[in-house]
CSV table of C-alpha atoms in Angstrom, one decimal:
chain,number,residue,atom,x,y,z
A,24,MET,CA,-56.9,-35.5,-5.5
A,25,THR,CA,-53.9,-35.6,-7.9
A,26,LEU,CA,-54.5,-33.6,-11.0
A,27,GLU,CA,-52.1,-32.6,-13.8
A,28,ILE,CA,-53.0,-29.1,-15.0
A,29,VAL,CA,-51.1,-28.2,-18.2
A,30,SER,CA,-51.4,-25.8,-21.1
A,31,LEU,CA,-51.7,-26.8,-24.7
A,32,ALA,CA,-48.4,-25.2,-25.3
A,33,ASP,CA,-46.9,-28.1,-23.3
A,34,ARG,CA,-49.4,-30.8,-24.3
A,35,PRO,CA,-51.0,-29.9,-27.7
A,36,ASP,CA,-52.2,-33.5,-27.9
A,37,LEU,CA,-54.8,-32.8,-25.2
A,38,ALA,CA,-56.8,-30.4,-27.4
A,39,PRO,CA,-59.3,-33.0,-28.5
A,40,LEU,CA,-60.2,-33.7,-24.9
A,41,LEU,CA,-61.6,-30.1,-24.4
A,42,SER,CA,-64.5,-30.4,-26.9
A,43,ASN,CA,-68.1,-29.8,-25.7
A,44,ASP,CA,-68.7,-33.6,-26.4
A,45,ASP,CA,-66.4,-34.4,-23.5
A,46,PHE,CA,-68.1,-31.8,-21.3
A,47,ASP,CA,-71.6,-32.8,-22.1
A,48,GLY,CA,-74.1,-31.0,-19.9
A,49,ALA,CA,-71.6,-28.5,-18.6
A,50,TRP,CA,-73.6,-25.6,-20.1
A,51,PRO,CA,-77.3,-25.2,-20.9
A,52,THR,CA,-77.9,-25.6,-24.6
A,53,PHE,CA,-78.8,-21.9,-25.1
A,54,MET,CA,-75.5,-20.8,-23.6
A,55,ILE,CA,-73.4,-22.2,-26.5
A,56,GLN,CA,-75.3,-20.2,-29.1
A,57,ASP,CA,-73.4,-17.0,-28.6
A,58,MET,CA,-72.4,-15.8,-32.1
A,59,ILE,CA,-69.0,-14.3,-31.1
A,60,SER,CA,-67.6,-17.5,-29.5
A,61,PRO,CA,-66.1,-19.0,-32.7
A,62,VAL,CA,-64.0,-15.8,-33.2
A,63,TYR,CA,-62.0,-17.0,-30.1
A,64,TYR,CA,-62.5,-20.7,-29.8
A,65,ALA,CA,-61.8,-21.5,-33.5
A,66,VAL,CA,-58.3,-20.1,-33.1
A,67,ALA,CA,-57.5,-20.4,-29.4
A,68,ASP,CA,-55.6,-23.7,-29.6
A,69,ASP,CA,-53.3,-22.3,-32.3
A,70,LEU,CA,-52.9,-18.6,-31.2
A,71,TYR,CA,-53.0,-18.8,-27.4
A,72,PRO,CA,-51.9,-22.4,-26.5
A,73,ASP,CA,-50.2,-21.2,-23.3
A,74,LEU,CA,-53.5,-19.7,-22.1
A,75,VAL,CA,-55.6,-22.9,-22.8
A,76,PHE,CA,-55.5,-25.4,-20.0
A,77,ALA,CA,-56.6,-28.9,-19.4
A,78,ALA,CA,-56.8,-30.7,-16.0
A,79,ILE,CA,-56.2,-34.4,-16.3
A,80,ASP,CA,-56.8,-37.0,-13.6
A,81,PRO,CA,-54.5,-40.0,-14.2
A,82,ALA,CA,-57.2,-42.2,-12.5
A,83,ASP,CA,-60.0,-41.0,-14.8
A,84,SER,CA,-59.3,-42.9,-18.0
A,85,GLY,CA,-57.3,-40.1,-19.5
A,86,ARG,CA,-60.3,-37.7,-19.7
A,87,ALA,CA,-60.1,-34.0,-19.1
A,88,VAL,CA,-61.6,-33.1,-15.7
A,89,ALA,CA,-61.6,-29.3,-16.4
A,90,ARG,CA,-60.7,-26.8,-19.1
A,91,GLY,CA,-59.7,-23.2,-18.9
A,92,TYR,CA,-59.4,-20.4,-21.5
A,93,ALA,CA,-57.9,-16.9,-21.4
A,94,VAL,CA,-56.8,-14.2,-23.8
A,95,PRO,CA,-54.3,-11.4,-23.8
A,96,VAL,CA,-55.8,-8.0,-24.3
A,97,ARG,CA,-54.8,-4.3,-24.4
A,98,TRP,CA,-56.9,-2.4,-22.0
A,99,THR,CA,-55.9,1.1,-20.9
A,100,GLU,CA,-59.3,2.5,-19.9
A,101,PRO,CA,-59.6,3.3,-16.2
A,102,GLU,CA,-62.7,1.1,-15.7
A,103,LEU,CA,-63.6,-2.4,-17.0
A,104,PRO,CA,-66.5,-2.2,-19.4
A,105,ASP,CA,-70.2,-2.8,-19.3
A,106,GLY,CA,-69.4,-5.5,-21.9
A,107,GLY,CA,-67.6,-8.5,-20.5
A,108,TRP,CA,-67.0,-11.8,-22.1
A,109,ASP,CA,-67.9,-10.6,-25.7
A,110,LYS,CA,-66.0,-7.4,-25.2
A,111,MET,CA,-62.8,-9.1,-24.3
A,112,ILE,CA,-63.0,-11.4,-27.4
A,113,GLN,CA,-63.7,-8.4,-29.6
A,114,ARG,CA,-60.9,-6.3,-28.2
A,115,ALA,CA,-58.3,-9.1,-28.3
A,116,THR,CA,-59.2,-9.9,-31.9
A,117,VAL,CA,-58.8,-6.2,-32.9
A,118,ASN,CA,-55.6,-6.0,-30.9
A,119,ARG,CA,-54.2,-9.0,-32.8
A,120,HIS,CA,-55.0,-7.6,-36.2
A,121,THR,CA,-53.6,-4.2,-35.4
A,122,GLY,CA,-50.5,-5.4,-33.6
A,123,ALA,CA,-51.4,-3.7,-30.3
A,124,GLU,CA,-49.4,-4.8,-27.3
A,125,PRO,CA,-51.5,-6.5,-24.6
A,126,THR,CA,-51.5,-5.0,-21.1
A,127,MET,CA,-53.3,-7.8,-19.3
A,128,VAL,CA,-55.1,-11.1,-19.6
A,129,SER,CA,-58.8,-11.8,-19.4
A,130,ALA,CA,-60.1,-15.2,-18.3
A,131,LEU,CA,-62.9,-16.4,-20.6
A,132,GLU,CA,-63.8,-19.8,-19.2
A,133,ILE,CA,-63.0,-22.2,-16.4
A,134,CYS,CA,-65.3,-25.2,-16.9
A,135,ILE,CA,-65.5,-28.2,-14.6
A,136,ARG,CA,-66.9,-31.5,-15.9
A,137,PRO,CA,-70.4,-31.8,-14.2
A,138,ASP,CA,-69.5,-35.1,-12.5
A,139,ARG,CA,-66.4,-33.5,-10.9
A,140,ARG,CA,-67.9,-30.4,-9.5
A,141,GLY,CA,-67.7,-29.6,-5.8
A,142,GLY,CA,-64.3,-31.1,-5.3
A,143,GLY,CA,-62.1,-28.0,-5.3
A,144,VAL,CA,-61.1,-28.3,-9.0
A,145,SER,CA,-62.2,-24.7,-9.8
A,146,ALA,CA,-59.7,-23.2,-7.3
A,147,LEU,CA,-56.9,-25.3,-8.7
A,148,MET,CA,-57.7,-24.2,-12.3
A,149,LEU,CA,-57.8,-20.6,-11.2
A,150,ASP,CA,-54.5,-20.9,-9.5
A,151,ALA,CA,-52.9,-22.5,-12.6
A,152,MET,CA,-54.3,-19.6,-14.7
A,153,ARG,CA,-53.0,-17.0,-12.4
A,154,GLU,CA,-49.5,-18.6,-12.4
A,155,ALA,CA,-49.4,-18.9,-16.2
A,156,VAL,CA,-50.4,-15.3,-16.6
A,157,ALA,CA,-47.8,-14.1,-14.2
A,158,LYS,CA,-45.2,-16.2,-15.9
A,159,ARG,CA,-45.9,-14.4,-19.2
A,160,GLY,CA,-45.0,-11.2,-17.4
A,161,PHE,CA,-48.5,-9.7,-16.9
A,162,ASP,CA,-49.4,-8.3,-13.5
A,163,THR,CA,-53.2,-8.4,-14.0
A,164,LEU,CA,-55.7,-11.1,-14.7
A,165,VAL,CA,-59.3,-10.0,-15.0
A,166,ALA,CA,-62.4,-12.2,-15.2
A,167,PRO,CA,-66.0,-11.6,-16.3
A,168,VAL,CA,-67.2,-14.1,-13.7
A,169,ARG,CA,-70.5,-15.9,-14.3
A,170,PRO,CA,-71.8,-16.3,-10.7
A,171,SER,CA,-72.6,-20.0,-10.4
A,172,GLY,CA,-75.6,-19.5,-8.0
A,173,LYS,CA,-77.2,-16.5,-9.7
A,174,HIS,CA,-79.5,-18.6,-11.8
A,175,THR,CA,-81.5,-19.5,-8.6
A,176,ARG,CA,-82.2,-15.7,-8.2
A,177,PRO,CA,-83.0,-14.5,-11.8
A,178,ASP,CA,-85.1,-11.6,-10.7
A,179,LEU,CA,-82.5,-10.2,-8.3
A,180,SER,CA,-80.2,-7.6,-9.7
A,181,THR,CA,-76.7,-8.8,-10.3
A,182,ALA,CA,-75.3,-5.9,-8.3
A,183,GLU,CA,-77.3,-6.9,-5.3
A,184,TYR,CA,-76.5,-10.5,-5.7
A,185,ALA,CA,-72.8,-9.9,-6.0
A,186,GLN,CA,-72.8,-7.9,-2.8
A,187,GLN,CA,-74.3,-10.6,-0.7
A,188,VAL,CA,-71.7,-12.0,1.8
A,189,ARG,CA,-71.6,-14.8,4.4
A,190,ALA,CA,-70.8,-14.3,8.1
A,191,ASP,CA,-67.1,-14.7,7.3
A,192,GLY,CA,-67.3,-11.8,4.8
A,193,LEU,CA,-66.8,-13.9,1.7
A,194,PRO,CA,-69.4,-13.8,-1.2
A,195,VAL,CA,-72.4,-16.0,-0.9
A,196,ASP,CA,-71.9,-17.1,-4.5
A,197,PRO,CA,-69.6,-20.1,-4.8
A,198,TRP,CA,-67.7,-19.0,-7.9
A,199,LEU,CA,-67.2,-15.4,-6.7
A,200,ARG,CA,-66.0,-16.9,-3.4
A,201,VAL,CA,-63.3,-18.9,-5.2
A,202,HIS,CA,-62.0,-15.8,-6.9
A,203,VAL,CA,-62.0,-13.7,-3.7
A,204,ARG,CA,-60.2,-16.4,-1.8
A,205,ALA,CA,-57.6,-16.5,-4.5
A,206,GLY,CA,-57.0,-12.7,-4.0
A,207,GLY,CA,-59.4,-11.3,-6.6
A,208,ARG,CA,-61.3,-8.1,-6.0
A,209,ILE,CA,-64.9,-7.6,-7.2
A,210,GLU,CA,-65.0,-4.4,-9.2
A,211,ARG,CA,-68.3,-4.0,-10.9
A,212,VAL,CA,-71.1,-5.7,-12.9
A,213,ALA,CA,-70.6,-6.3,-16.7
A,214,THR,CA,-74.2,-5.6,-17.5
A,215,ARG,CA,-74.0,-7.0,-21.0
A,216,SER,CA,-71.3,-9.6,-20.9
A,217,MET,CA,-72.9,-12.0,-23.4
A,218,THR,CA,-75.9,-11.6,-25.8
A,219,ILE,CA,-77.7,-14.6,-27.2
A,220,SER,CA,-80.6,-14.0,-29.6
A,221,GLY,CA,-82.7,-16.3,-31.7
A,222,SER,CA,-86.1,-16.9,-33.3
A,223,LEU,CA,-88.8,-18.3,-31.0
A,224,ALA,CA,-88.5,-21.7,-32.8
A,225,GLU,CA,-84.8,-21.7,-31.9
A,226,TRP,CA,-85.5,-20.8,-28.3
A,227,ARG,CA,-88.1,-23.6,-28.1
A,228,ARG,CA,-85.5,-26.0,-29.4
A,229,TRP,CA,-82.8,-24.9,-27.1
A,230,THR,CA,-85.0,-24.9,-23.9
A,231,GLY,CA,-88.1,-27.0,-24.5
A,232,LEU,CA,-90.2,-24.0,-23.3
A,233,PRO,CA,-93.2,-22.7,-25.3
A,234,PHE,CA,-92.0,-19.1,-25.8
A,235,ASP,CA,-95.6,-18.1,-26.8
A,236,THR,CA,-96.1,-15.0,-24.6
A,237,SER,CA,-94.3,-11.7,-24.9
A,238,GLY,CA,-92.4,-10.6,-21.9
A,239,PRO,CA,-89.7,-12.1,-19.5
A,240,VAL,CA,-89.3,-15.8,-19.6
A,241,HIS,CA,-87.5,-17.7,-16.8
A,242,VAL,CA,-85.2,-20.2,-18.4
A,243,PRO,CA,-83.4,-22.9,-16.3
A,244,GLY,CA,-79.7,-21.9,-16.1
A,245,ALA,CA,-80.2,-18.3,-17.1
A,246,LEU,CA,-79.0,-15.6,-14.7
A,247,VAL,CA,-81.7,-13.2,-15.7
A,248,PRO,CA,-85.0,-13.6,-17.6
A,249,VAL,CA,-85.0,-14.0,-21.4
A,250,LEU,CA,-87.0,-11.3,-23.1
A,251,CYS,CA,-89.5,-12.7,-25.6
A,252,ASP,CA,-91.3,-10.7,-28.4
A,253,VAL,CA,-94.0,-12.9,-30.0
A,254,ALA,CA,-95.1,-10.2,-32.5
A,255,HIS,CA,-91.6,-10.0,-34.0
A,256,ASP,CA,-90.7,-13.7,-33.5
A,257,TYR,CA,-87.5,-13.4,-31.5
A,258,ALA,CA,-86.2,-13.6,-28.0
A,259,VAL,CA,-82.9,-12.2,-26.5
A,260,TYR,CA,-80.9,-13.0,-23.5
A,261,VAL,CA,-78.4,-10.4,-22.2
A,262,GLU,CA,-76.3,-12.0,-19.5
A,263,PRO,CA,-74.6,-10.0,-16.8
A,264,ASN,CA,-71.3,-11.1,-15.3
A,265,VAL,CA,-69.2,-9.7,-12.5
A,266,TRP,CA,-65.8,-8.2,-13.1
A,267,VAL,CA,-63.1,-9.5,-10.8
A,268,ARG,CA,-59.5,-8.2,-10.9
A,269,HIS,CA,-56.5,-10.2,-9.8
A,270,ARG,CA,-53.3,-8.4,-9.2
A,271,LEU,CA,-50.4,-10.9,-9.7
């Protein structure tokens, strides 16, 4: 497989290829309803072009095979937070407005086009991100990893799931396994990495499910159950991720 993995700093013309339209089906519909995402994605191409990546296969009609996003952040606390994906976007935005000097980089997304999954592209993208972060002079890349197999075990705690290993000692989860193979170290669970809330009508539209009974609802693609409150006409999904630290 011959892929060209480049940042938008080098190839700004590739930005249109990274839209959700070109990655149709990459995420469940409900996952793109997070309200904080525009705070980062609306400005990422302009403000962080050297941390936005595209993987291009010359034999694939010029389409992007994968995309990656990361953000520089100032983090001096001894532990990574209970928040994850949302927290890094919030902190980076505040840092930018206050002029705080970043101390590390947080990955936010590595997304492989659905028809190209299972071919080792994710490892190549992670390697490219690690290399770019080191080239910028940082010694740490952290990632609030969304375990790719957790949705099959929504009722199992994320801590228990993340601790499951194969006979060779590597994580059972495929995406965590890629990170560990690359040198990452699993640190802890980000218990509230992303929060998505909406009215019951919105959740019905996003999922095709009835959302007519209060309590936990198992939604395809969700890592944990969505909590539904019929009396108050809303449901909320609080997604846990797993913090992985890469020393570069």
